[in-house]
Amino acid sequence: MPRSRPEDVQVSAEVPEEVLRTPLVHRLLARAEVERPAYTHLDCSDRHNLVEDTLTWAELLVHVRAVAAKLRELIQPGDRVAITARQDLSYIVAFFGALYAGAVAVPLSAPDVRAHRERLIGVLNDCDADIWLTSEALVERLEEFAETEDVPAPSEIVAVDALPPDPADQSPPTPVSPEDPAYLQYTSGTTRSPAGVIITHRALSAACWQICDAYDGGEHTTCVGWIPFFHDMGLAQLIAGTMHSGGRSVFIAPLEFIRRPERWLLLMSAYPHTLTAAPNFAYDLVVEAVPEAKRAEYDLSTVSIALSGSEPVRPATVRQFLAAYEPHGFPRGALRPSYGLAEATVYVASGDASGPVVTEVDGREVVEIGRPRGQRVRVVPPSDRVSPPNRDLNGVGEIWVKGPNVGAGYWRRPELTAEVFGAELDGQGGWLRTGDLGTIRDGRLSVTGRIKDLIIIDGRNHSPHDIEETVAAAHPVLGPDRVAAFSVDGDDGEAVVVVAERARKASGFDESEVAKAATRAVAERHDVGLRAFFLVKPGGLPRTSSGKVARSAARTRYWPADGTESPHGS
């Protein structure tokens, strides 16, 4: 059966060549005398009064130069420097200090959160960073971490907030080429172990331009949020995007949002012209966890952009969030479904000011993502390796991307780099295979799932997202963003296993009834039987650094390689 021609979305606007030639950190030099607030950390230790800690543009440059001066004593340009700090101003100073010194930054988490500890250990072993940048409050903990964990011991741990600023230092940034690595962005690991994407200075500058062009980012923009800085969306929105635009960034630590979701609403309402970003689950959370009386305390009319990305945007989430917050001034056109990935620095496509559009693909509702900027996007029919021959996916194929924002490959993984970053179309190389499935209609992209997650039963393709949504609605103790569906191999072929977290406040339920309800719902809606259903305690599902459920890790945890079923764990 001949393969159809790939559907194509052309570049809507070219990234200016001057942007591509200019490393991002050079924009800081142009603001050497600017006393406007640049980055603000809100300290939430007093739950009743959030305390602002702010650096102006001029102050930031002085502190960045102090970090760069210290690094030039310790490393050579191109050496990796790990940033393992809490989400405060020290992180901002450390990141730009590393870039200013010509180092390759490696944005990581602090060792505080146990859930991130294993990933932190793995990345430190992979990147070979000899210098760790942190804050003074964390030095002792990191020294203990380096002694007790199986990681390469750093030659020095530098507390960036303890370095004396020198206003007389007028040193310029260390010269770099646009093609030199700026930092390693380690992937979240939803389908494979985390790998370090090499983000060049050119790719970083391109991605920042795309973000600001797509969302009208400028000096008037206040980026607000809580996404982890070591995640590609948090780094791009709250750190790098603000450096490009010259606006302001106001942020809290991720755990402060989880503890009190209404803090995100406070950020959106307390500052002018706000641009914020979050995964789908966060929009669900501020609907579920914030009662109507509390919502009325916030005026969301000044929200310019609220992009939803990092995980599939659910039509139900869009409807529920708008129903809950439009009455409090939230503009419908501000909600922008978006799509990106670490391998493309962060940005691929986004919706526009017309607001979210729900469409239908293969009989299921999906939210349209919109159009790309500064790059080409194609939907390529799957090869026989991905989907057996003569299986029509009705226009759905793998999303491929080509543009200046695409990373240079994976750190020390040449075979994987060739597979993912070296695809060819129409005689042109350099196409990025995203591993995501999607379709294009009228020039607008919709994302429908991931190739490696696709479940094929009796010759029919099933999206795990669809099965997860069905299970989430099957019983009151279940819910969205707390379900993982994946395929397993057996003697009679491929089958489906579901792992679901029960709600934190659930009590008095019959576990067997929950399992029956989920199994019945999947059978009726998808004509698929479940090989197994596991109901686990809250927090029992493994997640990525951005909070997404990690299906491959869930499969490993609850369905060992020998096929023996794990205990329910409820």
Coordinates of C-alpha atoms in Angstrom, one line a residue:
M1 CA 0.0 0.0 0.0
P2 CA 1.7 3.3 -1.0
R3 CA 2.3 5.9 1.6
S4 CA 0.5 9.2 1.3
R5 CA 2.3 12.5 1.1
P6 CA 3.1 14.0 4.5
E7 CA 0.8 16.9 5.5
D8 CA 2.8 20.1 6.0
V9 CA 2.5 23.3 7.9
Q10 CA 4.7 25.9 6.4
V11 CA 6.7 28.5 8.4
S12 CA 4.4 31.4 9.3
A13 CA 7.3 33.7 10.1
E14 CA 11.1 33.3 9.9
V15 CA 13.2 33.8 13.0
P16 CA 15.3 36.9 12.3
E17 CA 19.0 36.1 11.5
E18 CA 20.1 38.7 14.0
V19 CA 18.3 36.8 16.7
L20 CA 19.9 33.5 15.7
R21 CA 23.4 35.1 15.8
T22 CA 23.1 36.7 19.2
P23 CA 23.4 34.6 22.3
L24 CA 20.6 35.3 24.8
V25 CA 22.8 36.5 27.6
H26 CA 24.0 39.4 25.5
R27 CA 20.5 41.0 26.0
L28 CA 21.5 41.5 29.7
L29 CA 24.3 43.8 28.7
A30 CA 21.8 46.2 27.0
R31 CA 20.0 46.6 30.4
A32 CA 23.1 47.3 32.5
E33 CA 21.6 50.6 33.7
V34 CA 17.9 49.5 33.9
E35 CA 16.5 49.6 37.4
R36 CA 13.2 48.0 36.6
P37 CA 12.3 44.7 38.3
A38 CA 13.5 41.7 36.3
Y39 CA 13.0 38.6 38.4
T40 CA 11.0 38.2 41.6
H41 CA 10.8 35.2 43.9
L42 CA 7.7 35.1 46.2
D43 CA 8.7 33.6 49.5
C44 CA 5.7 31.6 50.8
S45 CA 7.1 30.6 54.2
D46 CA 4.5 32.9 55.8
R47 CA 1.3 31.5 54.4
H48 CA -0.6 34.8 55.0
N49 CA 2.0 37.2 53.6
L50 CA 4.0 36.4 50.4
V51 CA 7.3 38.3 50.5
E52 CA 8.8 39.6 47.3
D53 CA 12.6 39.1 46.7
T54 CA 13.5 41.0 43.6
L55 CA 16.5 41.6 41.3
T56 CA 16.5 44.6 38.9
W57 CA 18.1 44.2 35.5
A58 CA 21.1 46.2 36.7
E59 CA 21.5 44.1 39.9
L60 CA 21.2 40.9 38.0
L61 CA 24.1 41.7 35.7
V62 CA 26.3 42.5 38.7
H63 CA 25.6 39.1 40.3
V64 CA 25.9 37.2 37.0
R65 CA 29.3 38.7 36.4
A66 CA 30.4 37.6 39.9
V67 CA 29.4 34.0 39.1
A68 CA 31.1 34.2 35.7
A69 CA 34.3 35.5 37.3
K70 CA 34.3 32.6 39.7
L71 CA 33.7 30.0 37.0
R72 CA 36.5 31.4 34.9
E73 CA 38.9 30.5 37.7
L74 CA 37.6 26.9 37.8
I75 CA 36.6 25.8 34.3
Q76 CA 37.2 26.2 30.6
P77 CA 34.5 27.3 28.2
G78 CA 32.4 24.4 27.1
D79 CA 32.7 22.6 30.4
R80 CA 29.4 21.4 32.0
V81 CA 28.2 23.2 35.2
A82 CA 25.4 21.7 37.2
I83 CA 22.8 24.0 38.7
T84 CA 21.2 22.2 41.7
A85 CA 19.4 24.8 43.6
R86 CA 16.0 25.6 45.0
Q87 CA 13.5 27.7 42.9
D88 CA 14.7 31.1 44.0
L89 CA 16.8 34.0 42.6
S90 CA 20.0 31.9 43.1
Y91 CA 18.8 29.7 40.3
I92 CA 18.4 32.6 37.9
V93 CA 21.8 34.0 38.8
A94 CA 23.5 30.6 38.4
F95 CA 22.0 29.9 35.0
F96 CA 22.9 33.1 33.4
G97 CA 26.3 33.2 35.2
A98 CA 27.1 29.8 33.6
L99 CA 26.1 31.1 30.1
Y100 CA 28.0 34.4 30.7
A101 CA 31.2 32.3 31.4
G102 CA 30.8 30.2 28.3
A103 CA 30.0 27.1 30.3
V104 CA 27.3 24.5 29.4
A105 CA 24.6 24.8 32.1
V106 CA 22.8 21.7 33.3
P107 CA 19.6 22.8 35.0
L108 CA 18.7 20.3 37.8
S109 CA 16.6 20.1 40.9
A110 CA 17.8 20.5 44.5
P111 CA 18.2 17.2 46.4
D112 CA 15.3 18.2 48.7
V113 CA 12.5 16.4 46.9
R114 CA 12.8 12.6 47.2
A115 CA 10.8 12.0 44.0
H116 CA 13.5 13.8 42.0
R117 CA 16.5 12.3 43.8
E118 CA 16.9 9.3 41.5
R119 CA 16.7 11.4 38.4
L120 CA 19.2 13.9 39.9
I121 CA 21.7 11.0 40.5
G122 CA 21.3 9.7 37.0
V123 CA 21.8 13.1 35.4
L124 CA 24.9 14.0 37.5
N125 CA 26.4 10.7 36.4
D126 CA 25.6 11.3 32.8
C127 CA 26.7 15.0 32.4
D128 CA 30.1 14.9 34.2
A129 CA 29.7 18.4 35.7
D130 CA 32.7 19.1 37.8
I131 CA 31.3 22.3 39.3
W132 CA 27.9 22.5 41.1
L133 CA 26.2 25.9 41.5
T134 CA 23.7 26.4 44.3
S135 CA 22.8 28.7 47.2
E136 CA 24.5 29.1 50.5
A137 CA 21.6 27.4 52.4
L138 CA 22.1 24.2 50.4
V139 CA 25.9 23.8 50.4
E140 CA 26.0 21.5 53.5
R141 CA 23.2 19.3 52.2
L142 CA 24.8 19.0 48.8
E143 CA 28.2 18.1 50.4
E144 CA 26.4 15.3 52.3
F145 CA 24.6 14.3 49.1
A146 CA 27.9 14.0 47.2
E147 CA 29.4 11.9 50.0
T148 CA 26.5 9.5 50.4
E149 CA 25.1 9.0 46.9
D150 CA 26.7 7.3 43.9
V151 CA 27.6 10.4 42.0
P152 CA 30.9 11.9 40.8
A153 CA 32.2 14.2 43.5
P154 CA 32.4 17.8 42.3
S155 CA 35.7 19.6 42.6
E156 CA 33.8 22.6 44.1
I157 CA 30.3 23.5 45.2
V158 CA 29.8 27.2 44.6
A159 CA 27.1 29.2 46.5
V160 CA 26.3 31.9 44.1
D161 CA 24.6 34.1 46.7
A162 CA 27.8 34.2 48.7
L163 CA 29.9 35.6 46.0
P164 CA 30.8 39.3 46.6
P165 CA 29.3 41.4 43.8
D166 CA 31.8 43.8 42.1
P167 CA 30.1 46.8 40.5
A168 CA 33.4 47.7 38.9
D169 CA 33.5 44.5 36.9
Q170 CA 32.7 45.4 33.3
S171 CA 33.7 42.1 31.7
P172 CA 31.8 41.0 28.6
P173 CA 30.4 37.5 28.2
T174 CA 32.8 34.8 27.1
P175 CA 32.7 34.6 23.2
V176 CA 30.6 31.6 21.9
S177 CA 29.4 30.5 18.6
P178 CA 25.7 30.2 17.9
E179 CA 26.2 26.5 17.4
D180 CA 28.0 26.0 20.7
P181 CA 25.9 24.3 23.4
A182 CA 24.3 26.6 25.9
Y183 CA 22.8 24.0 28.2
L184 CA 21.7 20.3 28.4
Q185 CA 18.0 19.9 28.9
Y186 CA 17.3 16.5 30.3
T187 CA 14.0 15.0 29.1
S188 CA 11.2 14.1 31.5
G189 CA 11.5 10.4 30.6
T190 CA 7.9 9.5 29.8
T191 CA 9.0 6.8 27.3
R192 CA 12.7 6.4 27.9
S193 CA 15.3 7.1 30.6
P194 CA 16.2 10.9 30.7
A195 CA 18.5 12.0 28.0
G196 CA 20.4 15.3 27.8
V197 CA 19.2 17.3 24.8
I198 CA 22.0 19.7 23.6
I199 CA 20.4 23.1 23.3
T200 CA 22.7 25.5 21.4
H201 CA 22.8 29.2 21.8
R202 CA 21.1 29.5 18.4
A203 CA 18.3 27.1 19.4
L204 CA 17.7 29.0 22.7
S205 CA 17.6 32.4 21.0
A206 CA 15.2 31.0 18.3
A207 CA 12.9 29.4 20.9
C208 CA 12.7 32.6 22.9
W209 CA 11.8 34.6 19.8
Q210 CA 9.1 32.0 18.9
I211 CA 7.6 32.3 22.4
C212 CA 7.5 36.0 22.4
D213 CA 6.2 36.2 18.9
A214 CA 3.5 33.7 19.6
Y215 CA 2.3 35.2 22.8
D216 CA 3.1 38.9 22.2
G217 CA 5.8 38.9 24.9
G218 CA 7.6 42.2 25.5
E219 CA 8.6 44.7 28.2
H220 CA 4.9 45.0 29.2
T221 CA 4.7 41.2 29.9
T222 CA 4.8 39.7 33.4
C223 CA 5.6 36.0 33.3
V224 CA 4.1 34.3 36.4
G225 CA 4.1 30.7 37.5
W226 CA 5.6 27.8 39.3
I227 CA 6.8 25.3 36.7
P228 CA 10.2 23.8 37.8
F229 CA 13.1 25.7 36.4
F230 CA 14.8 22.4 35.4
H231 CA 11.8 21.5 33.2
D232 CA 11.9 22.9 29.6
M233 CA 8.7 24.8 30.0
G234 CA 9.6 26.4 33.3
L235 CA 13.1 27.4 32.1
A236 CA 11.8 28.9 28.8
Q237 CA 8.8 30.7 30.3
L238 CA 10.1 32.0 33.6
I239 CA 13.8 32.4 32.9
A240 CA 14.8 32.6 29.3
G241 CA 11.7 34.1 27.8
T242 CA 11.8 37.0 30.2
M243 CA 15.5 37.6 29.3
H244 CA 14.5 37.9 25.7
S245 CA 11.5 40.1 26.2
G246 CA 12.9 42.4 28.8
G247 CA 9.7 42.1 30.9
R248 CA 9.4 40.7 34.4
S249 CA 9.2 37.2 35.9
V250 CA 7.4 36.5 39.2
F251 CA 7.5 32.9 40.5
I252 CA 6.9 30.6 43.4
A253 CA 8.3 27.1 44.1
P254 CA 6.3 24.2 42.5
L255 CA 5.5 22.7 45.9
E256 CA 3.9 26.0 47.0
F257 CA 1.4 25.6 44.2
I258 CA 0.7 22.0 45.0
R259 CA 0.1 22.9 48.7
R260 CA -2.2 25.8 47.9
P261 CA -3.3 25.9 44.2
E262 CA -5.0 29.3 44.7
R263 CA -1.5 30.9 44.9
W264 CA -1.3 30.5 41.1
L265 CA -4.6 32.5 40.8
L266 CA -3.0 35.2 43.1
L267 CA 0.0 35.4 40.7
M268 CA -2.3 35.8 37.7
S269 CA -4.4 38.5 39.3
A270 CA -1.8 40.5 41.2
Y271 CA 0.4 41.6 38.3
P272 CA -0.4 43.4 35.0
H273 CA -0.4 41.7 31.5
T274 CA 0.4 38.2 32.9
L275 CA 1.6 35.3 30.8
T276 CA 1.5 32.0 32.6
A277 CA 2.0 28.3 31.7
A278 CA 1.1 25.0 33.2
P279 CA 0.3 21.4 32.3
N280 CA -3.3 20.3 31.9
F281 CA -3.5 18.8 35.4
A282 CA -2.9 22.3 37.0
Y283 CA -6.0 23.7 35.3
D284 CA -8.0 20.7 36.7
L285 CA -6.6 21.3 40.1
V286 CA -7.6 25.0 40.4
V287 CA -11.1 23.9 39.5
E288 CA -11.3 21.0 41.9
A289 CA -9.4 22.5 44.9
V290 CA -10.5 26.1 44.8
P291 CA -14.2 26.6 45.9
E292 CA -16.4 29.2 44.2
A293 CA -16.3 31.6 47.1
K294 CA -12.5 31.6 47.0
R295 CA -12.4 32.1 43.2
A296 CA -14.3 35.3 43.6
E297 CA -11.4 36.9 45.4
Y298 CA -9.3 37.0 42.2
D299 CA -9.7 39.3 39.2
L300 CA -8.3 37.4 36.2
S301 CA -9.1 40.1 33.6
T302 CA -5.5 41.1 33.2
V303 CA -4.4 37.6 32.2
S304 CA -3.0 38.0 28.6
I305 CA -1.9 34.4 28.1
A306 CA -2.5 31.1 29.9
L307 CA -0.8 28.4 27.9
S308 CA -1.6 24.8 28.5
G309 CA 1.2 22.4 27.5
S310 CA 3.6 19.7 28.5
E311 CA 0.8 17.1 28.5
P312 CA -2.3 16.5 26.4
V313 CA -4.9 19.3 26.7
R314 CA -8.2 17.7 27.5
P315 CA -11.5 19.1 26.1
A316 CA -13.2 18.5 29.5
T317 CA -10.5 20.5 31.2
V318 CA -10.9 23.4 28.8
R319 CA -14.7 23.5 29.3
Q320 CA -14.5 23.2 33.1
F321 CA -11.8 25.8 33.6
L322 CA -13.5 28.4 31.4
A323 CA -16.9 27.7 33.1
A324 CA -15.2 28.2 36.5
Y325 CA -13.1 31.3 35.8
E326 CA -14.7 33.2 32.9
P327 CA -17.2 34.6 35.5
H328 CA -14.2 36.1 37.3
G329 CA -12.8 37.9 34.3
F330 CA -10.6 35.3 32.7
P331 CA -10.6 36.0 28.9
R332 CA -11.5 33.0 26.8
G333 CA -8.9 34.0 24.2
A334 CA -6.1 33.9 26.8
L335 CA -6.3 30.2 27.1
R336 CA -3.8 28.9 24.6
P337 CA -3.4 25.1 24.0
S338 CA 0.3 24.7 23.1
Y339 CA 2.7 21.9 22.0
G340 CA 6.4 21.5 22.4
L341 CA 9.1 19.2 23.6
A342 CA 12.6 19.4 25.0
E343 CA 14.1 18.3 21.7
A344 CA 12.8 21.4 20.1
T345 CA 14.0 23.5 23.0
V346 CA 10.4 24.0 24.1
Y347 CA 8.1 25.5 21.4
V348 CA 6.4 24.0 18.4
A349 CA 2.9 25.4 18.0
S350 CA 0.2 27.2 19.8
G351 CA -3.4 28.5 19.6
D352 CA -4.4 32.1 18.9
A353 CA -6.6 34.8 20.4
S354 CA -9.7 33.1 19.1
G355 CA -9.6 30.7 22.1
P356 CA -9.4 26.9 22.3
V357 CA -11.0 24.9 19.5
V358 CA -12.3 21.4 20.1
T359 CA -12.4 19.1 17.1
E360 CA -12.9 15.4 16.3
V361 CA -10.2 13.0 15.2
D362 CA -11.1 9.3 14.7
G363 CA -14.3 9.7 16.6
R364 CA -12.7 11.3 19.7
E365 CA -12.6 14.9 20.8
V366 CA -9.2 16.6 20.8
V367 CA -8.2 20.2 21.4
E368 CA -6.5 21.8 18.4
I369 CA -3.0 23.1 19.1
G370 CA -2.8 25.7 16.4
R371 CA 0.0 26.9 14.1
P372 CA 3.8 26.9 14.4
R373 CA 6.1 29.9 14.2
G374 CA 9.6 30.0 12.8
Q375 CA 9.8 26.3 11.9
R376 CA 8.2 23.7 9.6
V377 CA 5.9 21.0 11.0
R378 CA 4.8 17.8 9.1
V379 CA 2.6 14.9 10.0
V380 CA 4.2 11.8 8.4
P381 CA 2.3 8.6 7.9
P382 CA 3.7 5.9 10.1
S383 CA 6.0 3.3 8.7
D384 CA 5.4 -0.5 8.9
R385 CA 7.8 -0.5 11.9
V386 CA 5.4 1.7 13.9
S387 CA 2.0 0.4 12.7
P388 CA 1.4 -2.9 10.7
P389 CA 0.7 -2.5 7.0
N390 CA -2.8 -1.8 5.7
R391 CA -3.9 -0.1 9.0
D392 CA -5.4 3.2 8.1
L393 CA -4.8 5.8 10.8
N394 CA -7.2 8.3 9.1
G395 CA -4.7 11.1 8.5
V396 CA -2.9 10.6 11.9
G397 CA 0.8 10.3 11.7
E398 CA 4.0 11.2 13.5
I399 CA 4.8 14.9 14.0
W400 CA 8.1 15.9 12.5
V401 CA 9.7 19.3 13.1
K402 CA 12.5 21.3 11.3
G403 CA 13.7 24.7 12.4
P404 CA 16.5 26.6 14.2
N405 CA 15.0 25.8 17.6
V406 CA 15.7 22.1 17.2
G407 CA 18.4 20.8 19.5
A408 CA 21.7 19.5 18.3
G409 CA 21.1 15.9 19.5
Y410 CA 21.5 13.9 22.7
W411 CA 24.5 14.2 24.9
R412 CA 26.8 11.2 24.3
R413 CA 24.1 9.2 22.5
P414 CA 25.0 9.2 18.8
E415 CA 22.7 6.3 17.8
L416 CA 19.7 7.8 19.5
T417 CA 20.6 11.2 18.0
A418 CA 20.7 9.8 14.5
E419 CA 17.3 8.1 15.0
V420 CA 15.5 11.1 16.5
F421 CA 17.3 14.1 15.0
G422 CA 18.4 12.7 11.6
A423 CA 15.2 12.0 9.7
E424 CA 14.9 12.9 6.0
L425 CA 12.0 14.2 3.9
D426 CA 12.1 15.1 0.3
G427 CA 15.8 14.9 0.2
Q428 CA 16.3 17.2 3.2
G429 CA 17.8 16.0 6.4
G430 CA 17.7 17.5 9.9
W431 CA 14.1 16.7 10.7
L432 CA 13.2 15.9 14.3
R433 CA 11.0 12.9 14.9
T434 CA 9.0 13.9 17.9
G435 CA 7.5 10.4 18.6
D436 CA 4.1 12.2 19.0
L437 CA 1.0 11.4 16.8
G438 CA -1.0 14.1 15.3
T439 CA -3.0 15.4 12.4
I440 CA -3.2 18.7 10.4
R441 CA -6.4 20.3 9.3
D442 CA -6.6 23.7 7.6
G443 CA -3.0 24.3 8.7
R444 CA -3.8 23.7 12.4
L445 CA -2.1 20.9 14.3
S446 CA -3.8 18.5 16.7
V447 CA -1.8 16.1 18.9
T448 CA -3.5 12.7 19.5
G449 CA -0.9 10.7 21.5
R450 CA 2.5 9.1 21.5
I451 CA 3.7 6.4 19.1
K452 CA 5.3 4.3 21.8
D453 CA 2.2 4.5 23.9
L454 CA -0.2 3.5 21.1
I455 CA -2.1 0.3 22.1
I456 CA -2.9 -2.1 19.2
I457 CA -5.5 -4.8 20.0
D458 CA -6.8 -7.1 17.3
G459 CA -5.6 -4.8 14.6
R460 CA -7.2 -1.7 16.0
N461 CA -5.4 1.3 17.4
H462 CA -6.4 2.7 20.9
S463 CA -5.0 5.8 22.5
P464 CA -4.1 5.3 26.1
H465 CA -5.4 8.9 26.8
D466 CA -8.9 7.7 25.7
I467 CA -8.8 4.7 27.9
E468 CA -7.5 6.7 30.8
E469 CA -10.3 9.3 30.5
T470 CA -12.9 6.5 30.4
V471 CA -11.5 4.9 33.6
A472 CA -11.2 8.3 35.3
A473 CA -15.0 8.8 34.9
A474 CA -16.0 5.3 35.8
H475 CA -16.2 5.6 39.6
P476 CA -16.2 8.5 42.2
V477 CA -12.9 7.4 43.8
L478 CA -11.1 7.8 40.4
G479 CA -10.4 11.0 38.5
P480 CA -8.4 12.7 35.7
D481 CA -4.6 12.7 35.7
R482 CA -4.5 9.8 38.1
V483 CA -4.7 6.9 35.6
A484 CA -2.1 5.1 33.5
A485 CA -3.1 2.7 30.7
F486 CA -0.5 0.7 28.8
S487 CA -0.1 -2.5 26.8
V488 CA 1.5 -5.7 27.8
D489 CA 2.5 -8.8 25.9
G490 CA 1.0 -12.2 26.7
D491 CA 0.6 -15.7 25.2
D492 CA -2.6 -14.5 23.4
G493 CA -1.1 -11.2 22.2
E494 CA -1.2 -7.6 23.3
A495 CA -3.5 -6.7 26.2
V496 CA -4.3 -3.6 28.3
V497 CA -3.4 -3.0 31.9
V498 CA -4.7 0.0 33.9
V499 CA -3.2 1.5 37.1
A500 CA -5.3 4.1 38.9
E501 CA -4.7 6.2 42.0
R502 CA -7.7 6.5 44.4
A503 CA -8.6 10.0 45.5
R504 CA -6.9 11.2 48.7
K505 CA -10.2 11.6 50.5
A506 CA -11.8 8.4 49.3
S507 CA -13.1 6.1 52.0
G508 CA -15.6 3.4 52.5
F509 CA -15.3 2.1 48.9
D510 CA -15.3 -1.5 47.7
E511 CA -12.1 -2.1 45.7
S512 CA -13.6 -4.9 43.7
E513 CA -16.5 -2.6 42.7
V514 CA -14.1 0.1 41.5
A515 CA -12.3 -2.5 39.4
K516 CA -15.6 -3.8 37.9
A517 CA -16.8 -0.3 37.1
A518 CA -13.5 0.5 35.3
T519 CA -13.4 -2.8 33.4
R520 CA -17.0 -2.4 32.4
A521 CA -16.6 1.2 31.2
V522 CA -13.5 0.3 29.0
A523 CA -15.3 -2.7 27.5
E524 CA -18.4 -0.7 26.7
R525 CA -16.6 2.4 25.3
H526 CA -13.6 0.8 23.6
D527 CA -14.6 -2.9 23.1
V528 CA -11.4 -3.8 25.0
G529 CA -11.0 -6.1 27.9
L530 CA -8.5 -5.3 30.7
R531 CA -5.8 -7.9 31.5
A532 CA -5.5 -6.3 35.0
F533 CA -6.6 -3.3 37.0
F534 CA -4.6 -2.0 39.9
L535 CA -6.0 0.5 42.4
V536 CA -3.1 2.2 44.2
K537 CA -2.8 4.7 47.0
P538 CA -2.4 8.4 46.3
G539 CA 1.1 9.1 44.9
G540 CA 1.4 5.5 43.8
L541 CA 1.8 6.4 40.1
P542 CA 5.3 7.4 39.0
R543 CA 5.4 10.8 37.4
T544 CA 7.8 12.9 35.3
S545 CA 9.6 16.1 36.4
S546 CA 6.6 18.1 35.2
G547 CA 4.0 16.0 37.0
K548 CA 2.8 13.9 34.1
V549 CA 2.0 10.3 34.7
A550 CA 4.9 8.2 33.4
R551 CA 3.4 5.2 31.6
S552 CA 6.6 3.3 30.9
A553 CA 7.6 3.6 34.6
A554 CA 4.2 2.5 35.7
R555 CA 4.5 -0.5 33.5
T556 CA 7.9 -1.3 35.0
R557 CA 6.6 -0.9 38.5
Y558 CA 3.3 -2.7 38.3
W559 CA 3.9 -5.2 35.5
P560 CA 7.4 -6.8 35.8
A561 CA 9.2 -8.3 32.8
D562 CA 8.2 -11.8 33.7
G563 CA 4.5 -10.8 33.5
T564 CA 3.6 -11.6 37.1
E565 CA 1.0 -9.2 38.5
S566 CA 2.1 -6.8 41.2
P567 CA 0.0 -6.4 44.3
H568 CA -2.7 -3.8 44.1
G569 CA -1.0 -1.5 46.7
S570 CA -4.1 0.3 47.9

